[in-house]
């Protein structure tokens, strides 16, 4: 058994007021403390994290497919506020209250959007995609990345069409062939590698244009929600060797969110969600006042 991921304990779909479906997966006890997961780029609901930590801490981990990914109905033209409203309805229908949320990689701005809209009780940004379109980062970005940011700003529709050219294998190769030794230990572990491949295949099942491309345009543009207005606890986690998600490993992001706590983990990379799930979840539960003491 891989120490990084397990198959979901429960799978389902929740219908939204407009008839669309949100696909979800759960791990941990069904009566545990609810914690939502906004997964990374193009990965479906099936890729969780920290199975041992989830059980030990009594967490009911709930991963939700964003529209157009996996089992969730596509919603062309959607924005961050639309996603937060989807999650608001989802938590009401499933009687989850105001759960905390973990936003990993490209899922980070979607988790923060939920916080800005008052939908969640706390956020853990883990190896989060930063707001790289911010002017302060212009000179820090590699030329290729800066070109994509400029493309999104100048022609969002054209950029979305460009990102729609990606597929599951291209995404898998891009992620798993980069990273430091700590990341490779995760990516090359057979159980994780298989789970990640299957998650990407499901994430791209509707085609990149349905979900991934829209997510990427939103994440790489200026974020329309006000970070200084977020009032819930926010933890920001980066591995000290992760140079791919944020130009300054979340330093500026932390200064823009009142009370945010930045954690820079030594001897870790971009796979932090799977290598350090215990501290991430423990801190999130403690800061939101939902720790069971497990």
XYZ file of C-alpha atoms in Angstrom:
294
model
C 0.000 0.000 0.000
C 1.318 3.443 -0.881
C 1.697 5.794 2.097
C 0.637 8.739 -0.036
C -2.845 7.973 -1.366
C -5.687 5.488 -1.144
C -8.738 4.860 -3.287
C -11.743 6.890 -2.102
C -13.968 5.359 0.552
C -17.052 6.979 -0.965
C -17.906 8.541 -4.340
C -20.919 10.611 -5.334
C -22.409 13.503 -7.241
C -24.423 16.469 -5.969
C -26.881 18.328 -8.175
C -26.727 22.126 -8.250
C -29.731 24.468 -8.666
C -29.062 24.898 -12.403
C -29.011 21.136 -12.968
C -25.231 20.705 -13.144
C -23.497 18.002 -11.126
C -20.501 18.299 -8.825
C -18.545 15.065 -8.460
C -16.943 14.313 -5.120
C -14.895 11.690 -3.288
C -14.439 11.084 0.423
C -11.914 9.492 2.739
C -11.976 8.995 6.495
C -14.897 8.470 8.865
C -18.267 9.650 7.506
C -18.920 11.393 10.835
C -15.454 12.977 10.960
C -14.536 16.660 10.795
C -15.242 17.821 7.217
C -12.269 19.212 5.302
C -12.659 20.071 1.626
C -9.919 19.622 -0.953
C -9.481 21.800 -4.039
C -7.157 19.540 -6.054
C -4.249 20.554 -8.252
C -4.282 21.159 -11.991
C -6.434 18.748 -13.996
C -6.573 16.099 -11.268
C -9.918 14.590 -10.425
C -11.653 13.978 -7.120
C -9.987 10.547 -6.825
C -6.533 11.841 -5.832
C -6.597 12.444 -2.103
C -3.713 12.665 0.359
C -2.525 11.561 3.783
C -4.677 8.467 4.388
C -3.033 7.733 7.744
C -3.260 11.369 8.883
C -6.914 11.545 7.835
C -7.762 8.518 9.954
C -5.627 9.540 12.936
C -7.071 13.064 13.064
C -10.666 11.981 12.457
C -10.952 13.972 9.227
C -13.680 13.448 6.662
C -11.714 14.569 3.605
C -13.943 15.603 0.695
C -12.414 16.323 -2.707
C -14.614 18.103 -5.249
C -14.158 18.104 -9.028
C -14.221 21.633 -10.397
C -16.646 22.142 -13.319
C -15.494 20.367 -16.465
C -13.125 18.070 -14.571
C -13.907 14.445 -13.785
C -17.561 13.950 -12.927
C -18.505 17.643 -12.646
C -20.551 19.208 -15.426
C -18.749 21.805 -17.516
C -19.663 25.471 -17.037
C -18.169 27.556 -19.873
C -17.161 31.073 -18.850
C -17.300 30.355 -15.120
C -15.295 32.476 -12.686
C -13.997 32.252 -9.123
C -17.205 33.611 -7.599
C -19.219 31.002 -9.511
C -17.065 28.246 -8.034
C -17.457 29.620 -4.508
C -21.230 29.661 -4.985
C -21.131 26.050 -6.180
C -19.258 25.093 -3.017
C -21.688 27.089 -0.866
C -24.583 25.080 -2.272
C -22.618 21.840 -2.028
C -21.884 22.347 1.676
C -25.520 23.262 2.379
C -26.976 20.246 0.589
C -24.516 17.859 2.245
C -24.910 19.556 5.663
C -21.191 20.229 6.069
C -21.520 23.610 7.760
C -18.543 25.878 7.018
C -15.717 23.391 6.586
C -12.044 24.193 6.274
C -10.462 23.739 2.856
C -7.083 22.663 1.504
C -6.072 24.233 -1.818
C -3.230 22.417 -3.558
C -1.272 23.855 -6.498
C -3.773 25.247 -9.034
C -6.556 24.599 -6.533
C -5.146 27.279 -4.199
C -6.833 30.373 -5.703
C -10.150 28.515 -5.795
C -9.825 27.739 -2.086
C -8.972 31.378 -1.382
C -11.978 32.494 -3.425
C -14.173 30.377 -1.152
C -12.624 32.129 1.861
C -13.186 35.557 0.311
C -16.860 34.670 -0.208
C -17.286 33.471 3.386
C -17.972 29.856 2.413
C -15.240 28.163 4.478
C -13.858 28.457 8.011
C -10.161 28.309 7.175
C -7.690 27.599 4.390
C -4.459 25.670 3.979
C -2.687 26.740 0.788
C -0.257 23.914 -0.005
C 2.334 24.386 -2.769
C -0.137 26.903 -4.093
C -0.181 28.493 -7.515
C 0.496 32.143 -6.650
C -0.948 35.246 -8.316
C 1.871 35.389 -10.835
C 0.077 38.068 -12.877
C 0.790 40.555 -10.077
C 3.114 43.316 -11.239
C 5.578 42.606 -8.440
C 6.387 39.225 -9.991
C 6.971 40.378 -13.572
C 10.763 40.402 -13.376
C 10.937 37.175 -11.342
C 9.165 34.931 -13.843
C 10.948 32.782 -16.423
C 10.477 34.188 -19.908
C 8.176 31.352 -20.970
C 5.900 31.787 -17.972
C 5.886 35.576 -18.326
C 4.828 35.116 -21.953
C 1.868 32.973 -20.897
C 0.805 35.526 -18.273
C 0.910 38.281 -20.886
C -1.046 36.093 -23.293
C -3.782 35.491 -20.720
C -4.008 39.229 -19.995
C -4.122 40.266 -23.650
C -6.347 37.513 -25.059
C -8.040 35.303 -22.444
C -10.121 33.437 -25.021
C -7.094 32.715 -27.165
C -5.088 31.608 -24.136
C -7.895 29.277 -23.099
C -7.880 27.750 -26.569
C -4.115 27.266 -26.287
C -4.349 25.513 -22.912
C -7.077 23.278 -24.329
C -4.339 21.593 -26.369
C -3.012 19.815 -23.276
C -3.896 16.227 -22.458
C -3.408 13.879 -19.521
C -0.078 12.501 -20.679
C 1.384 15.936 -21.380
C 0.370 17.103 -17.901
C 1.746 13.973 -16.242
C 5.076 14.333 -18.035
C 5.345 18.035 -17.187
C 4.784 17.439 -13.476
C 6.608 14.180 -12.871
C 9.780 14.916 -14.840
C 10.515 18.046 -12.836
C 11.036 18.583 -9.145
C 13.705 17.770 -6.619
C 14.606 14.414 -5.074
C 11.835 14.658 -2.467
C 9.257 15.089 -5.246
C 10.642 12.261 -7.336
C 10.353 9.927 -4.352
C 6.610 10.590 -4.456
C 6.058 10.719 -8.217
C 7.986 7.499 -8.858
C 6.411 5.485 -6.060
C 4.333 2.905 -7.992
C 1.096 3.325 -6.062
C 1.157 7.104 -6.316
C 2.221 7.074 -9.972
C -0.737 4.846 -10.845
C -3.209 6.918 -8.815
C -1.937 10.169 -10.328
C -2.184 8.811 -13.873
C -5.755 7.608 -13.322
C -6.727 10.924 -11.730
C -5.425 12.878 -14.729
C -7.189 10.580 -17.169
C -10.446 11.178 -15.332
C -9.725 14.903 -15.019
C -9.289 15.196 -18.783
C -12.184 12.854 -19.643
C -14.338 15.740 -20.908
C -11.402 17.302 -22.778
C -9.022 19.994 -21.574
C -11.290 22.773 -22.818
C -14.033 21.720 -20.403
C -12.073 22.223 -17.206
C -8.295 22.535 -17.187
C -8.055 25.353 -19.729
C -10.612 27.493 -17.910
C -8.956 26.849 -14.542
C -5.572 27.851 -15.940
C -6.778 31.124 -17.435
C -8.403 32.042 -14.127
C -5.371 31.063 -12.050
C -2.845 32.836 -14.316
C -4.815 36.079 -14.522
C -5.292 38.739 -11.868
C -7.382 37.364 -9.044
C -10.603 39.407 -8.719
C -11.206 38.724 -5.023
C -9.671 40.860 -2.276
C -7.095 38.932 -0.275
C -6.919 41.617 2.471
C -10.624 41.074 3.135
C -10.203 37.394 4.061
C -10.992 37.031 7.749
C -10.627 33.268 8.324
C -7.353 31.606 9.388
C -4.999 30.889 6.487
C -1.897 28.701 6.544
C 0.478 28.946 3.570
C 2.773 25.958 3.061
C 5.738 25.592 0.689
C 8.692 23.241 0.566
C 11.964 25.146 0.713
C 13.019 23.586 -2.613
C 9.733 24.297 -4.417
C 10.477 26.955 -7.038
C 7.649 26.138 -9.442
C 4.505 27.352 -7.680
C 5.404 30.796 -6.366
C 8.277 33.136 -7.255
C 8.877 33.905 -3.570
C 7.448 30.736 -1.992
C 4.357 32.516 -0.739
C 6.045 35.403 1.102
C 4.061 38.148 -0.638
C 0.875 36.089 -0.535
C 1.159 35.749 3.230
C 1.634 39.486 3.713
C -1.580 40.234 1.792
C -3.851 38.054 3.954
C -4.433 39.304 7.520
C -3.115 36.826 10.074
C -1.834 34.351 7.489
C 0.944 32.064 8.681
C 3.630 30.980 6.237
C 5.378 27.653 6.718
C 8.573 26.939 4.757
C 9.355 23.258 5.202
C 13.014 22.171 4.962
C 14.028 19.243 2.763
C 10.730 19.340 0.847
C 9.554 20.285 -2.622
C 6.294 20.751 -4.483
C 4.861 17.403 -3.360
C 4.406 18.745 0.183
C 0.717 17.740 0.327
C 1.721 14.061 0.244
C 4.961 14.220 2.234
C 3.665 16.336 5.153
C -0.118 15.783 5.464
C -0.102 15.465 9.258
C 1.249 18.936 10.111
C -0.888 20.533 7.392
C -4.141 19.033 8.634
C -3.271 19.380 12.324
C -2.572 23.094 11.968
C -5.713 23.657 9.915
C -7.919 21.884 12.466
C -6.306 23.710 15.373
C -6.605 27.135 13.793
C -10.266 26.596 12.880
C -11.077 25.209 16.329
C -12.162 21.809 14.994
C -9.298 19.645 16.243
C -10.421 16.410 17.827
C -7.100 15.925 19.551
C -6.409 12.759 17.573
